[in-house]
Short mmCIF file of C-alpha atoms in Angstrom, two decimals:
data_model
loop_
_atom_site.label_atom_id
_atom_site.label_comp_id
_atom_site.label_asym_id
_atom_site.label_seq_id
_atom_site.Cartn_x
_atom_site.Cartn_y
_atom_site.Cartn_z
CA UNK A 619 0.05 0.07 0.00
CA UNK A 620 1.60 3.10 -1.01
CA UNK A 621 -0.85 5.47 -2.30
CA UNK A 622 -3.42 7.86 -0.59
CA UNK A 623 -6.25 6.18 -2.34
CA UNK A 624 -5.47 2.71 -1.18
CA UNK A 625 -5.33 3.72 2.58
CA UNK A 626 -8.55 5.65 2.31
CA UNK A 627 -9.99 2.40 1.00
CA UNK A 628 -8.37 0.13 3.52
CA UNK A 629 -9.91 2.33 6.28
CA UNK A 630 -13.21 2.77 4.61
CA UNK A 631 -13.65 -1.03 4.34
CA UNK A 632 -12.46 -1.71 7.67
CA UNK A 633 -15.79 -1.62 9.35
CA UNK A 634 -16.83 -0.85 12.87
CA UNK A 635 -16.67 -4.21 14.56
CA UNK A 636 -13.89 -5.89 16.69
CA UNK A 637 -11.98 -7.04 13.38
CA UNK A 638 -11.46 -3.35 12.44
CA UNK A 639 -8.04 -3.40 13.48
CA UNK A 640 -7.00 -6.71 12.01
CA UNK A 641 -8.47 -5.62 8.63
CA UNK A 642 -6.58 -2.45 8.49
CA UNK A 643 -3.46 -4.52 9.56
CA UNK A 644 -4.01 -6.99 6.74
CA UNK A 645 -4.78 -4.12 4.14
CA UNK A 646 -1.67 -2.21 5.25
CA UNK A 647 0.72 -4.44 6.95
CA UNK A 648 3.60 -2.99 9.08
CA UNK A 649 1.70 0.32 9.80
CA UNK A 650 2.07 1.16 6.01
CA UNK A 651 -0.73 3.76 6.07
CA UNK A 652 0.75 5.61 9.06
CA UNK A 653 1.99 8.51 6.86
CA UNK A 654 -0.89 8.48 4.46
CA UNK A 655 -4.60 10.26 4.66
CA UNK A 656 -6.96 7.59 5.95
CA UNK A 657 -9.97 9.74 6.33
CA UNK A 658 -11.75 11.94 3.91
CA UNK A 659 -12.27 14.42 6.97
CA UNK A 660 -8.56 14.72 7.80
CA UNK A 661 -5.74 15.10 5.35
CA UNK A 662 -2.85 15.44 7.65
CA UNK A 663 -1.47 12.30 9.02
CA UNK A 664 -0.39 11.96 12.61
CA UNK A 665 3.22 13.47 12.85
CA UNK A 666 5.86 11.88 15.09
CA UNK A 667 6.19 15.13 17.25
CA UNK A 668 2.43 15.26 18.00
CA UNK A 669 0.71 14.36 21.04
CA UNK A 670 -2.47 12.40 21.48
CA UNK A 671 -4.83 12.89 24.44
CA UNK A 672 -7.02 9.81 25.57
CA UNK A 673 -9.91 10.76 27.83
CA UNK A 674 -9.81 8.47 31.01
CA UNK A 675 -13.30 7.68 32.50
CA UNK A 676 -14.30 6.74 35.92
CA UNK A 677 -14.88 4.01 36.58
CA UNK A 678 -14.25 2.30 33.11
CA UNK A 679 -10.52 3.00 32.96
CA UNK A 680 -9.60 3.08 36.36
CA UNK A 681 -9.05 0.50 39.40
CA UNK A 682 -9.37 1.67 42.90
CA UNK A 683 -7.14 -0.17 45.29
CA UNK A 684 -5.01 0.62 48.40
CA UNK A 685 -6.50 3.90 48.70
CA UNK A 686 -5.39 4.99 45.15
CA UNK A 687 -6.09 4.47 41.64
CA UNK A 688 -4.29 2.94 38.72
CA UNK A 689 -5.05 2.66 34.89
CA UNK A 690 -6.64 -0.72 34.45
CA UNK A 691 -6.34 -3.15 31.60
CA UNK A 692 -9.48 -1.92 29.88
CA UNK A 693 -7.79 1.44 29.03
CA UNK A 694 -6.16 0.49 25.83
CA UNK A 695 -7.80 -2.96 25.36
CA UNK A 696 -9.46 -1.60 22.24
CA UNK A 697 -6.04 -1.00 20.48
CA UNK A 698 -6.16 -4.40 19.07
CA UNK A 699 -9.81 -4.62 18.12
CA UNK A 700 -11.40 -1.10 17.31
CA UNK A 701 -8.59 1.09 17.72
CA UNK A 702 -8.19 3.47 20.83
CA UNK A 703 -9.68 6.67 20.13
CA UNK A 704 -7.71 9.80 21.05
CA UNK A 705 -7.61 13.58 20.14
CA UNK A 706 -4.79 15.22 18.33
CA UNK A 707 -3.57 17.65 20.73
CA UNK A 708 -2.13 20.21 18.45
CA UNK A 709 -5.00 20.54 15.93
CA UNK A 710 -8.06 20.01 18.28
CA UNK A 711 -10.09 22.98 19.92
CA UNK A 712 -12.35 23.23 22.94
CA UNK A 713 -15.35 22.35 20.85
CA UNK A 714 -14.04 19.20 19.84
CA UNK A 715 -13.07 18.17 23.18
CA UNK A 716 -16.66 19.02 24.42
CA UNK A 717 -18.50 17.04 21.45
CA UNK A 718 -15.93 14.17 22.24
CA UNK A 719 -16.49 13.61 25.79
CA UNK A 720 -20.26 14.70 25.64
CA UNK A 721 -20.96 12.07 22.68
CA UNK A 722 -19.10 9.42 24.92
CA UNK A 723 -21.19 10.28 28.02
CA UNK A 724 -24.31 10.37 26.19
CA UNK A 725 -23.72 7.06 24.36
CA UNK A 726 -23.06 5.45 28.03
CA UNK A 727 -24.03 7.69 30.74
CA UNK A 728 -23.72 4.89 33.60
CA UNK A 729 -21.35 2.47 34.45
CA UNK A 730 -21.99 -1.08 35.27
CA UNK A 731 -22.39 -0.40 38.80
CA UNK A 732 -25.12 2.23 38.35
CA UNK A 733 -22.98 5.23 39.04
CA UNK A 734 -22.62 8.15 36.54
CA UNK A 735 -19.47 7.78 34.39
CA UNK A 736 -17.23 10.78 34.68
CA UNK A 737 -13.75 12.09 33.41
CA UNK A 738 -11.22 11.18 35.70
CA UNK A 739 -8.22 12.78 33.62
CA UNK A 740 -6.32 12.31 30.41
CA UNK A 741 -3.46 10.42 29.13
CA UNK A 742 -1.02 12.44 26.99
CA UNK A 743 0.60 10.09 24.53
CA UNK A 744 3.61 11.22 22.73
CA UNK A 745 3.26 9.85 19.36
CA UNK A 746 7.10 9.37 19.15
CA UNK A 747 6.78 6.90 22.27
CA UNK A 748 3.95 4.90 20.18
CA UNK A 749 6.02 4.37 17.24
CA UNK A 750 9.18 3.40 18.99
CA UNK A 751 7.67 0.43 20.84
CA UNK A 752 8.60 -2.86 19.14
CA UNK A 753 8.23 -6.54 19.55
CA UNK A 754 10.33 -9.33 18.57
CA UNK A 755 9.64 -12.20 16.16
CA UNK A 756 12.13 -15.18 16.41
CA UNK A 757 12.51 -17.88 13.89
CA UNK A 758 15.15 -20.35 13.55
CA UNK A 759 17.73 -18.21 12.06
CA UNK A 760 16.76 -14.76 13.17
CA UNK A 761 15.15 -12.27 15.19
CA UNK A 762 13.10 -9.31 13.59
CA UNK A 763 11.96 -6.31 15.39
CA UNK A 764 8.51 -4.98 14.35
CA UNK A 765 6.63 -1.81 15.31
CA UNK A 766 4.19 -2.54 17.64
CA UNK A 767 1.67 0.38 17.65
CA UNK A 768 0.47 2.80 14.85
CA UNK A 769 -1.20 6.29 15.21
CA UNK A 770 -3.57 7.23 12.56
CA UNK A 771 -5.46 10.34 11.71
CA UNK A 772 -8.95 8.96 11.54
CA UNK A 773 -10.78 12.14 11.56
CA UNK A 774 -14.63 12.26 11.51
CA UNK A 775 -17.05 14.79 10.02
CA UNK A 776 -17.64 16.63 13.44
CA UNK A 777 -14.18 15.63 14.97
CA UNK A 778 -11.38 16.23 12.48
CA UNK A 779 -8.75 16.00 15.23
CA UNK A 780 -9.94 12.26 16.10
CA UNK A 781 -6.94 9.73 15.97
CA UNK A 782 -6.76 6.10 16.83
CA UNK A 783 -3.97 4.00 18.31
CA UNK A 784 -3.87 0.33 16.77
CA UNK A 785 -1.90 -2.60 17.43
CA UNK A 786 0.21 -3.64 14.62
CA UNK A 787 -1.14 -7.11 14.82
CA UNK A 788 0.49 -9.30 12.20
CA UNK A 789 0.07 -12.93 12.84
CA UNK A 790 0.17 -12.20 16.71
CA UNK A 791 -1.86 -14.42 19.25
CA UNK A 792 -4.62 -12.62 21.21
CA UNK A 793 -2.45 -13.40 24.24
CA UNK A 794 0.54 -11.55 22.72
CA UNK A 795 -1.84 -8.60 21.48
CA UNK A 796 -3.13 -8.44 25.01
CA UNK A 797 0.32 -8.13 26.53
CA UNK A 798 1.05 -5.48 24.15
CA UNK A 799 -1.96 -3.41 25.13
CA UNK A 800 -1.43 -4.04 28.80
CA UNK A 801 2.24 -3.05 28.60
CA UNK A 802 1.31 -0.04 26.69
CA UNK A 803 -1.33 0.93 29.48
CA UNK A 804 1.53 0.47 32.19
CA UNK A 805 3.93 2.70 30.14
CA UNK A 806 1.41 5.42 30.11
CA UNK A 807 0.63 5.47 33.95
CA UNK A 808 3.20 8.25 34.14
CA UNK A 809 1.53 10.21 31.35
CA UNK A 810 -1.75 10.41 33.27
CA UNK A 811 -2.81 14.11 34.02
CA UNK A 812 -5.32 14.92 36.50
CA UNK A 813 -8.50 16.96 35.32
CA UNK A 814 -7.37 19.81 37.34
CA UNK A 815 -3.83 19.88 35.77
CA UNK A 816 -5.05 19.70 32.16
CA UNK A 817 -5.40 23.01 30.95
CA UNK A 818 -6.19 22.46 27.14
CA UNK A 819 -9.84 22.13 28.15
CA UNK A 820 -12.01 22.80 31.18
CA UNK A 821 -12.86 19.21 32.43
CA UNK A 822 -14.56 20.31 35.46
CA UNK A 823 -18.11 19.90 34.49
CA UNK A 824 -17.30 16.17 33.79
CA UNK A 825 -15.59 15.26 36.94
CA UNK A 826 -17.33 13.22 39.77
CA UNK A 827 -18.82 15.69 42.24
CA UNK B 283 -28.06 -11.83 42.54
CA UNK B 284 -26.67 -11.99 46.14
CA UNK B 285 -23.36 -13.59 46.41
CA UNK B 286 -23.41 -16.78 48.26
CA UNK B 287 -20.05 -17.64 49.44
CA UNK B 288 -19.27 -19.75 52.48
CA UNK B 289 -16.37 -18.96 54.46
CA UNK B 290 -15.17 -22.49 55.39
CA UNK B 291 -11.71 -23.63 54.21
CA UNK B 292 -12.68 -26.54 51.89
CA UNK B 293 -8.99 -27.47 51.36
CA UNK B 294 -9.02 -28.69 55.03
CA UNK B 295 -11.45 -31.48 53.92
CA UNK B 296 -9.95 -34.85 53.20
CA UNK B 297 -12.55 -36.30 51.51
CA UNK B 298 -14.76 -34.60 48.75
CA UNK B 299 -17.65 -32.71 50.06
CA UNK B 300 -20.59 -31.16 48.33
CA UNK B 301 -22.22 -28.18 50.04
CA UNK B 302 -24.87 -25.90 48.43
CA UNK B 303 -23.99 -22.58 47.44
CA UNK B 304 -22.42 -20.92 44.40
CA UNK B 305 -24.41 -20.62 41.26
CA UNK B 306 -22.00 -19.39 38.53
CA UNK B 307 -23.42 -16.88 36.15
CA UNK B 308 -26.43 -16.29 38.29
CA UNK B 309 -28.28 -18.90 36.12
CA UNK B 310 -29.27 -22.42 36.40
CA UNK B 311 -27.73 -24.75 38.74
CA UNK B 312 -24.16 -25.64 38.05
CA UNK B 313 -21.84 -27.69 40.28
CA UNK B 314 -18.55 -27.52 41.46
CA UNK B 315 -16.73 -30.30 43.32
CA UNK B 316 -14.07 -29.22 45.62
CA UNK B 317 -11.73 -32.07 46.16
CA UNK B 318 -9.12 -32.78 48.88
CA UNK B 319 -5.83 -31.39 49.03
CA UNK B 320 -4.69 -33.79 46.10
CA UNK B 321 -7.10 -32.16 43.84
CA UNK B 322 -7.24 -28.58 44.68
CA UNK B 323 -8.47 -27.19 41.41
CA UNK B 324 -10.76 -29.90 40.13
CA UNK B 325 -14.42 -29.98 39.68
CA UNK B 326 -16.67 -31.89 37.20
CA UNK B 327 -18.56 -29.86 34.51
CA UNK B 328 -22.09 -29.51 34.84
CA UNK B 329 -23.78 -32.34 33.10
CA UNK B 330 -27.33 -31.12 33.65
CA UNK B 331 -28.03 -34.20 35.73
CA UNK B 332 -30.11 -32.15 38.24
CA UNK B 333 -27.87 -33.58 40.92
CA UNK B 334 -29.14 -31.83 44.17
CA UNK B 335 -25.76 -31.69 45.60
CA UNK B 336 -24.77 -28.21 44.76
CA UNK B 337 -20.99 -27.41 45.21
CA UNK B 338 -19.82 -24.56 47.03
CA UNK B 339 -17.34 -21.96 45.57
CA UNK B 340 -15.25 -21.86 48.58
CA UNK B 341 -14.02 -18.59 50.10
CA UNK B 342 -10.54 -18.34 50.37
CA UNK B 343 -10.91 -15.55 52.72
CA UNK B 344 -9.73 -13.25 50.06
CA UNK B 345 -11.92 -10.04 49.97
CA UNK B 346 -10.62 -9.36 46.43
CA UNK B 347 -11.95 -12.55 45.26
CA UNK B 348 -15.40 -11.69 46.28
CA UNK B 349 -15.18 -8.31 45.03
CA UNK B 350 -14.11 -9.68 41.59
CA UNK B 351 -17.10 -12.04 41.59
CA UNK B 352 -19.32 -8.98 42.26
CA UNK B 353 -17.34 -6.99 39.54
CA UNK B 354 -18.07 -9.81 36.82
CA UNK B 355 -21.69 -9.86 37.65
CA UNK B 356 -22.12 -5.86 37.13
CA UNK B 357 -20.07 -5.93 33.93
CA UNK B 358 -21.95 -8.74 32.32
CA UNK B 359 -24.99 -6.61 31.93
CA UNK B 360 -22.85 -4.04 29.68
CA UNK B 361 -24.48 -3.23 26.35
CA UNK B 362 -22.84 -2.23 23.07
CA UNK B 363 -20.90 1.00 23.34
CA UNK B 364 -20.06 1.11 26.86
CA UNK B 365 -16.82 2.56 26.14
CA UNK B 366 -17.10 4.58 23.20
CA UNK B 367 -19.71 3.74 20.29
CA UNK B 368 -17.81 0.73 19.29
CA UNK B 369 -17.13 -1.24 22.36
CA UNK B 370 -18.73 -4.86 22.08
CA UNK B 371 -21.50 -5.79 24.55
CA UNK B 372 -20.52 -8.19 27.25
CA UNK B 373 -20.30 -11.66 25.94
CA UNK B 374 -22.43 -13.93 28.16
CA UNK B 375 -20.25 -17.08 27.43
CA UNK B 376 -17.21 -15.38 28.19
CA UNK B 377 -18.50 -14.19 31.58
CA UNK B 378 -19.61 -17.67 32.36
CA UNK B 379 -16.10 -18.95 31.76
CA UNK B 380 -14.78 -16.38 33.83
CA UNK B 381 -16.89 -17.36 36.78
CA UNK B 382 -16.01 -20.84 36.41
CA UNK B 383 -12.42 -20.05 36.03
CA UNK B 384 -12.79 -18.07 39.63
CA UNK B 385 -14.12 -21.16 41.13
CA UNK B 386 -10.97 -23.29 39.92
CA UNK B 387 -8.31 -20.79 41.41
CA UNK B 388 -10.50 -19.67 44.72
CA UNK B 389 -8.13 -21.40 46.78
CA UNK B 390 -4.86 -19.81 45.49
CA UNK B 391 -4.94 -16.96 47.89
CA UNK B 392 -4.58 -14.57 44.90
CA UNK B 393 -5.45 -10.80 44.72
CA UNK B 394 -8.09 -10.98 42.12
CA UNK B 395 -9.54 -8.23 39.94
CA UNK B 396 -12.11 -8.45 37.19
CA UNK B 397 -12.65 -6.46 34.16
CA UNK B 398 -14.13 -6.29 30.75
CA UNK B 399 -12.35 -6.05 27.46
CA UNK B 400 -13.42 -3.68 24.57
CA UNK B 401 -14.54 -6.94 22.82
CA UNK B 402 -16.96 -7.58 25.52
CA UNK B 403 -14.90 -10.53 27.11
CA UNK B 404 -14.46 -10.96 30.80
CA UNK B 405 -10.82 -10.39 32.09
CA UNK B 406 -9.65 -11.68 35.29
CA UNK B 407 -6.32 -10.49 36.75
CA UNK B 408 -4.35 -12.44 39.46
CA UNK B 409 -1.40 -11.34 41.68
CA UNK B 410 0.34 -13.02 44.49
CA UNK B 411 3.84 -12.19 45.42
CA UNK B 412 5.62 -11.99 42.22
CA UNK B 413 3.19 -13.92 40.04
CA UNK B 414 1.03 -11.59 37.56
CA UNK B 415 -1.44 -13.03 35.48
CA UNK B 416 -4.00 -11.95 33.00
CA UNK B 417 -6.75 -14.07 31.48
CA UNK B 418 -9.34 -12.95 28.82
CA UNK B 419 -12.12 -15.41 28.29
CA UNK B 420 -12.89 -15.47 24.50
CA UNK B 421 -15.86 -17.75 24.79
CA UNK B 422 -16.18 -21.39 23.92
CA UNK B 423 -13.39 -22.36 26.40
CA UNK B 424 -10.74 -20.22 24.79
CA UNK B 425 -8.47 -18.23 26.93
CA UNK B 426 -5.86 -15.60 26.13
CA UNK B 427 -3.37 -16.26 28.92
CA UNK B 428 -0.58 -14.19 30.31
CA UNK B 429 1.28 -15.49 33.25
CA UNK B 430 4.49 -13.60 34.44
CA UNK B 431 6.92 -14.92 36.92
CA UNK B 432 10.07 -13.21 37.87
CA UNK B 433 12.24 -13.31 34.60
CA UNK B 434 9.90 -15.60 33.00
CA UNK B 435 7.24 -14.25 30.82
CA UNK B 436 4.79 -16.51 29.37
CA UNK B 437 1.63 -16.24 27.29
CA UNK B 438 -0.43 -18.34 24.99
CA UNK B 439 -3.99 -18.90 23.53
CA UNK B 440 -5.49 -21.87 25.29
CA UNK B 441 -8.54 -23.93 24.21
CA UNK B 442 -10.62 -26.31 25.71
CA UNK B 443 -11.15 -24.79 29.25
CA UNK B 444 -14.14 -27.10 30.45
CA UNK B 445 -15.08 -24.74 33.27
CA UNK B 446 -14.19 -27.32 35.80
CA UNK B 447 -10.43 -27.83 35.54
CA UNK B 448 -7.68 -25.53 34.99
CA UNK B 449 -5.63 -25.96 31.98
CA UNK B 450 -2.49 -27.79 33.22
CA UNK B 451 0.03 -25.14 32.22
CA UNK B 452 -1.83 -22.54 34.10
CA UNK B 453 -2.16 -24.53 37.18
CA UNK B 454 1.54 -25.15 37.00
CA UNK B 455 2.65 -21.58 36.36
CA UNK B 456 0.43 -20.47 39.19
CA UNK B 457 1.79 -22.99 41.74
CA UNK B 458 -1.42 -24.94 41.84
CA UNK B 459 -1.63 -28.47 41.34
CA UNK B 460 -4.16 -29.72 38.48
#
């Protein structure tokens, strides 16, 4: 895959179900579309010097234990199936943050325990960090390093700064893909920013009262 | 559904005993057989025989275990879009397997937590000393398993979990005899 048109097609045909990431990886192996346009609503691919913002919801993405909280394994579990949705920090505006958060909360306003879902904070993900993560595949003769994650500019009609992080699946097993997503979550713990410290957008209307 | 967990330590029994209590998945009656110390993780699959001897899910005394079970029962009601509009609804078969799996490891004194994967699968995480494990239940007895010991990472996709006996590799790596 080397043309803009092919990548648009790969993503347009990827669907919305849990095989979305696998279809994209099959159509564009080895993150081949990362530097291409993949959405008709966003021409500019995600650049290596960008930062992506992942909204962290309480209680969906956090586990409370020992008096504190930590990101749980659900946080980036969608990276191997649907793609982990993020917002491109450099090109988004307040309205897009608002639309994104309110759309998510409107779609699923309560958690499984019946409490209201709220915003707990954000994870600021450096794209350079995403793209330098690798995994090894060994055979009898050699060991090859492969890029583990890709970041795509999957802008939508009302959210042009929308982006997704996806596992570069290759032929990896479910358990290997889970390990990658879990390790990614762990590596992002230090990139968590509390609602009060995030200055790009006022998150206070969405926090737990 | 209210949790029905007995506090007796069934590992102390020297013969197999059957005590009424745990109904996995909150549905029809199922049966766990808790053996003596030689068979700490073994239980027969429900053959639908109507055997009235319902088997307890033993309480290991672990509060996290009970919390995990309660969490599973909450999460299994999640519908499509629980995390963004794409997230898949909870998979009933996956959650049933996860509860049965909990029954198999309940005597292991693990710190246990439960969660849901974006694909709607139940997830159980275990931790004890330096053992860390993550199990995603893919349905139909399939498990994406990760068990990390100090300096020894292992993962594999397992098939054929019958709901009654831990896969041997899991039991061995967790330090449980299967």
